[in-house]
Amino acid sequence: MSGVKTIVKPTEALVDERVHVQLQGLPQKIPVTIKASFQEERLRFCSYGCFIPTQGGQVMVERQAPAQGMYTGFEPMGLFWSMRPETFQGQNIRLLKRSVTKPIVVKLAVFEGYLSWDELFDTPTKPLAISKVYRWYKYKCSKRKSERRKY
């Protein structure tokens, strides 16, 4: 499965904007797990979803419900909103973003097969593909006025 490709559009967006995640180049009917994770200071958050590729070897997160994972049903942003603290950090952990001038960098890693929550943290295999998504709390100052969202 060396030809696996992750397509994320856009790769930079505000935290309340939709991100489209698609996988290509997968063998059909062989399950994969997508792990979404990020670290903010010493805290680490994670979510996952297990998907079965279509006959064309694709997974379109916004159009497919995971077979198992952190959420159920058709949820285009499920990998993002269902994140929770990794298990070894204890309970009642909350995300506190100290600097809104820096993005949350979410890493998306794709693994072959179904992985459980516990297996996500000790995966014996290398990911088939990795990509990053930059989630901003405010627009960067370098953006031109014409590119800014109009309210």
mmCIF file of C-alpha atoms in Angstrom:
data_model
loop_
_atom_site.group_PDB
_atom_site.id
_atom_site.type_symbol
_atom_site.label_atom_id
_atom_site.label_comp_id
_atom_site.label_asym_id
_atom_site.label_seq_id
_atom_site.Cartn_x
_atom_site.Cartn_y
_atom_site.Cartn_z
ATOM 1 C CA MET A 1 0.000 0.000 0.000
ATOM 2 C CA SER A 2 2.788 2.407 -0.791
ATOM 3 C CA GLY A 3 0.597 4.576 -3.023
ATOM 4 C CA VAL A 4 -1.713 5.769 -0.244
ATOM 5 C CA LYS A 5 -2.332 9.486 -0.407
ATOM 6 C CA THR A 6 -4.092 11.785 2.068
ATOM 7 C CA ILE A 7 -5.841 14.816 0.610
ATOM 8 C CA VAL A 8 -6.843 17.539 3.057
ATOM 9 C CA LYS A 9 -8.557 20.722 1.863
ATOM 10 C CA PRO A 10 -7.862 23.277 3.102
ATOM 11 C CA THR A 11 -4.704 22.453 5.014
ATOM 12 C CA GLU A 12 -5.074 25.752 6.913
ATOM 13 C CA ALA A 13 -8.429 26.891 8.249
ATOM 14 C CA LEU A 14 -10.075 28.513 11.226
ATOM 15 C CA VAL A 15 -11.105 26.069 13.945
ATOM 16 C CA ASP A 16 -14.788 26.501 13.082
ATOM 17 C CA GLU A 17 -14.342 25.898 9.345
ATOM 18 C CA ARG A 18 -14.949 22.539 7.685
ATOM 19 C CA VAL A 19 -11.979 20.520 6.483
ATOM 20 C CA HIS A 20 -12.383 17.812 3.833
ATOM 21 C CA VAL A 21 -10.342 14.651 4.406
ATOM 22 C CA GLN A 22 -9.986 12.039 1.690
ATOM 23 C CA LEU A 23 -7.754 8.984 1.259
ATOM 24 C CA GLN A 24 -6.806 7.596 -2.139
ATOM 25 C CA GLY A 25 -4.815 4.620 -3.382
ATOM 26 C CA LEU A 26 -6.158 2.107 -0.873
ATOM 27 C CA PRO A 27 -6.984 -1.498 -1.729
ATOM 28 C CA GLN A 28 -10.740 -1.882 -1.713
ATOM 29 C CA LYS A 29 -12.424 -3.528 1.260
ATOM 30 C CA ILE A 30 -9.230 -3.575 3.390
ATOM 31 C CA PRO A 31 -10.040 -1.525 6.515
ATOM 32 C CA VAL A 32 -7.954 1.444 7.601
ATOM 33 C CA THR A 33 -7.815 3.558 10.746
ATOM 34 C CA ILE A 34 -7.367 7.322 10.649
ATOM 35 C CA LYS A 35 -5.850 8.763 13.805
ATOM 36 C CA ALA A 36 -6.130 12.513 14.419
ATOM 37 C CA SER A 37 -3.871 13.918 17.130
ATOM 38 C CA PHE A 38 -2.299 17.111 18.373
ATOM 39 C CA GLN A 39 -0.233 18.349 21.268
ATOM 40 C CA GLU A 40 -0.719 21.632 23.128
ATOM 41 C CA GLU A 41 2.145 22.215 25.523
ATOM 42 C CA ARG A 42 2.373 18.930 27.470
ATOM 43 C CA LEU A 43 -1.183 17.792 26.765
ATOM 44 C CA ARG A 44 -1.960 15.396 23.931
ATOM 45 C CA PHE A 45 -5.380 14.864 22.368
ATOM 46 C CA CYS A 46 -6.499 12.173 19.964
ATOM 47 C CA SER A 47 -9.430 10.648 18.081
ATOM 48 C CA TYR A 48 -9.838 7.932 15.480
ATOM 49 C CA GLY A 49 -12.180 6.365 12.992
ATOM 50 C CA CYS A 50 -12.009 3.027 11.175
ATOM 51 C CA PHE A 51 -13.181 3.018 7.584
ATOM 52 C CA ILE A 52 -13.592 0.564 4.715
ATOM 53 C CA PRO A 53 -12.426 1.970 1.354
ATOM 54 C CA THR A 54 -14.854 2.091 -1.558
ATOM 55 C CA GLN A 55 -14.398 0.034 -4.717
ATOM 56 C CA GLY A 56 -12.258 2.874 -6.066
ATOM 57 C CA GLY A 57 -9.884 2.584 -3.094
ATOM 58 C CA GLN A 58 -11.044 5.825 -1.478
ATOM 59 C CA VAL A 59 -12.260 6.989 1.899
ATOM 60 C CA MET A 60 -14.154 10.261 2.043
ATOM 61 C CA VAL A 61 -14.611 11.070 5.715
ATOM 62 C CA GLU A 62 -17.494 13.469 5.088
ATOM 63 C CA ARG A 63 -19.471 10.859 3.143
ATOM 64 C CA GLN A 64 -18.695 7.695 5.090
ATOM 65 C CA ALA A 65 -19.584 6.670 8.614
ATOM 66 C CA PRO A 66 -16.781 4.941 10.499
ATOM 67 C CA ALA A 67 -17.230 1.242 11.226
ATOM 68 C CA GLN A 68 -15.863 1.991 14.708
ATOM 69 C CA GLY A 69 -14.147 4.866 16.421
ATOM 70 C CA MET A 70 -14.832 7.979 18.477
ATOM 71 C CA TYR A 71 -18.086 8.941 16.772
ATOM 72 C CA THR A 72 -20.900 7.352 14.782
ATOM 73 C CA GLY A 73 -22.768 8.329 11.668
ATOM 74 C CA PHE A 74 -21.882 10.756 8.904
ATOM 75 C CA GLU A 75 -19.851 13.492 10.576
ATOM 76 C CA PRO A 76 -17.566 15.472 8.241
ATOM 77 C CA MET A 77 -15.647 16.937 11.203
ATOM 78 C CA GLY A 78 -15.994 13.949 13.551
ATOM 79 C CA LEU A 79 -12.250 13.312 13.726
ATOM 80 C CA PHE A 80 -11.771 16.868 14.999
ATOM 81 C CA TRP A 81 -14.621 17.442 17.458
ATOM 82 C CA SER A 82 -14.416 13.971 19.050
ATOM 83 C CA MET A 83 -10.813 14.346 20.247
ATOM 84 C CA ARG A 84 -10.148 13.635 23.880
ATOM 85 C CA PRO A 85 -7.054 13.521 26.085
ATOM 86 C CA GLU A 86 -4.862 10.487 25.579
ATOM 87 C CA THR A 87 -5.464 7.830 28.247
ATOM 88 C CA PHE A 88 -2.216 8.153 30.194
ATOM 89 C CA GLN A 89 -2.928 11.810 31.101
ATOM 90 C CA GLY A 90 -5.704 11.201 33.585
ATOM 91 C CA GLN A 91 -9.251 12.522 33.668
ATOM 92 C CA ASN A 92 -10.824 15.985 33.609
ATOM 93 C CA ILE A 93 -8.204 17.381 31.236
ATOM 94 C CA ARG A 94 -9.339 20.375 29.186
ATOM 95 C CA LEU A 95 -7.732 22.161 26.288
ATOM 96 C CA LEU A 96 -6.643 25.665 27.176
ATOM 97 C CA LYS A 97 -5.221 27.497 24.182
ATOM 98 C CA ARG A 98 -2.739 29.998 25.611
ATOM 99 C CA SER A 99 -1.676 31.667 22.377
ATOM 100 C CA VAL A 100 -4.303 32.172 19.700
ATOM 101 C CA THR A 101 -1.597 33.472 17.367
ATOM 102 C CA LYS A 102 -0.321 29.913 16.914
ATOM 103 C CA PRO A 103 -2.376 27.174 15.255
ATOM 104 C CA ILE A 104 -3.308 23.786 16.561
ATOM 105 C CA VAL A 105 -1.420 21.395 14.301
ATOM 106 C CA VAL A 106 -3.487 18.250 13.844
ATOM 107 C CA LYS A 107 -1.617 15.243 12.518
ATOM 108 C CA LEU A 108 -3.645 12.730 10.518
ATOM 109 C CA ALA A 109 -2.048 9.275 10.330
ATOM 110 C CA VAL A 110 -3.490 6.362 8.358
ATOM 111 C CA PHE A 111 -2.915 2.775 9.523
ATOM 112 C CA GLU A 112 -3.854 -0.523 7.922
ATOM 113 C CA GLY A 113 -6.584 -2.479 9.720
ATOM 114 C CA TYR A 114 -8.876 -1.657 12.599
ATOM 115 C CA LEU A 115 -7.117 -0.253 15.645
ATOM 116 C CA SER A 116 -8.733 0.159 19.049
ATOM 117 C CA TRP A 117 -8.295 3.192 21.316
ATOM 118 C CA ASP A 118 -5.516 1.439 23.276
ATOM 119 C CA GLU A 119 -3.703 0.286 20.130
ATOM 120 C CA LEU A 120 -3.456 3.861 18.823
ATOM 121 C CA PHE A 121 -0.682 4.654 21.282
ATOM 122 C CA ASP A 122 1.449 1.585 20.674
ATOM 123 C CA THR A 123 1.099 0.826 16.979
ATOM 124 C CA PRO A 124 3.590 -1.788 15.779
ATOM 125 C CA THR A 125 3.327 -0.662 12.155
ATOM 126 C CA LYS A 126 4.307 2.543 10.413
ATOM 127 C CA PRO A 127 1.519 4.760 9.088
ATOM 128 C CA LEU A 128 0.600 4.364 5.429
ATOM 129 C CA ALA A 129 0.309 8.144 5.105
ATOM 130 C CA ILE A 130 0.642 11.233 7.305
ATOM 131 C CA SER A 131 -0.577 14.779 6.769
ATOM 132 C CA LYS A 132 -0.979 17.914 8.876
ATOM 133 C CA VAL A 133 -3.848 20.358 9.236
ATOM 134 C CA TYR A 134 -3.321 23.820 10.719
ATOM 135 C CA ARG A 135 -6.365 24.997 12.715
ATOM 136 C CA TRP A 136 -6.227 28.729 13.494
ATOM 137 C CA TYR A 137 -8.189 30.712 16.079
ATOM 138 C CA LYS A 138 -7.736 33.907 14.121
ATOM 139 C CA TYR A 139 -6.458 34.829 10.705
ATOM 140 C CA LYS A 140 -2.778 35.391 10.336
ATOM 141 C CA CYS A 141 -1.893 39.076 9.980
ATOM 142 C CA SER A 142 -0.137 38.352 6.705
ATOM 143 C CA LYS A 143 -3.401 37.499 4.926
ATOM 144 C CA ARG A 144 -4.603 40.119 2.510
ATOM 145 C CA LYS A 145 -7.881 41.867 3.233
ATOM 146 C CA SER A 146 -9.522 40.240 0.214
ATOM 147 C CA GLU A 147 -8.779 36.753 1.627
ATOM 148 C CA ARG A 148 -10.352 37.406 5.029
ATOM 149 C CA ARG A 149 -13.771 36.075 5.822
ATOM 150 C CA LYS A 150 -16.529 38.655 5.574
ATOM 151 C CA TYR A 151 -19.056 38.636 8.404
#
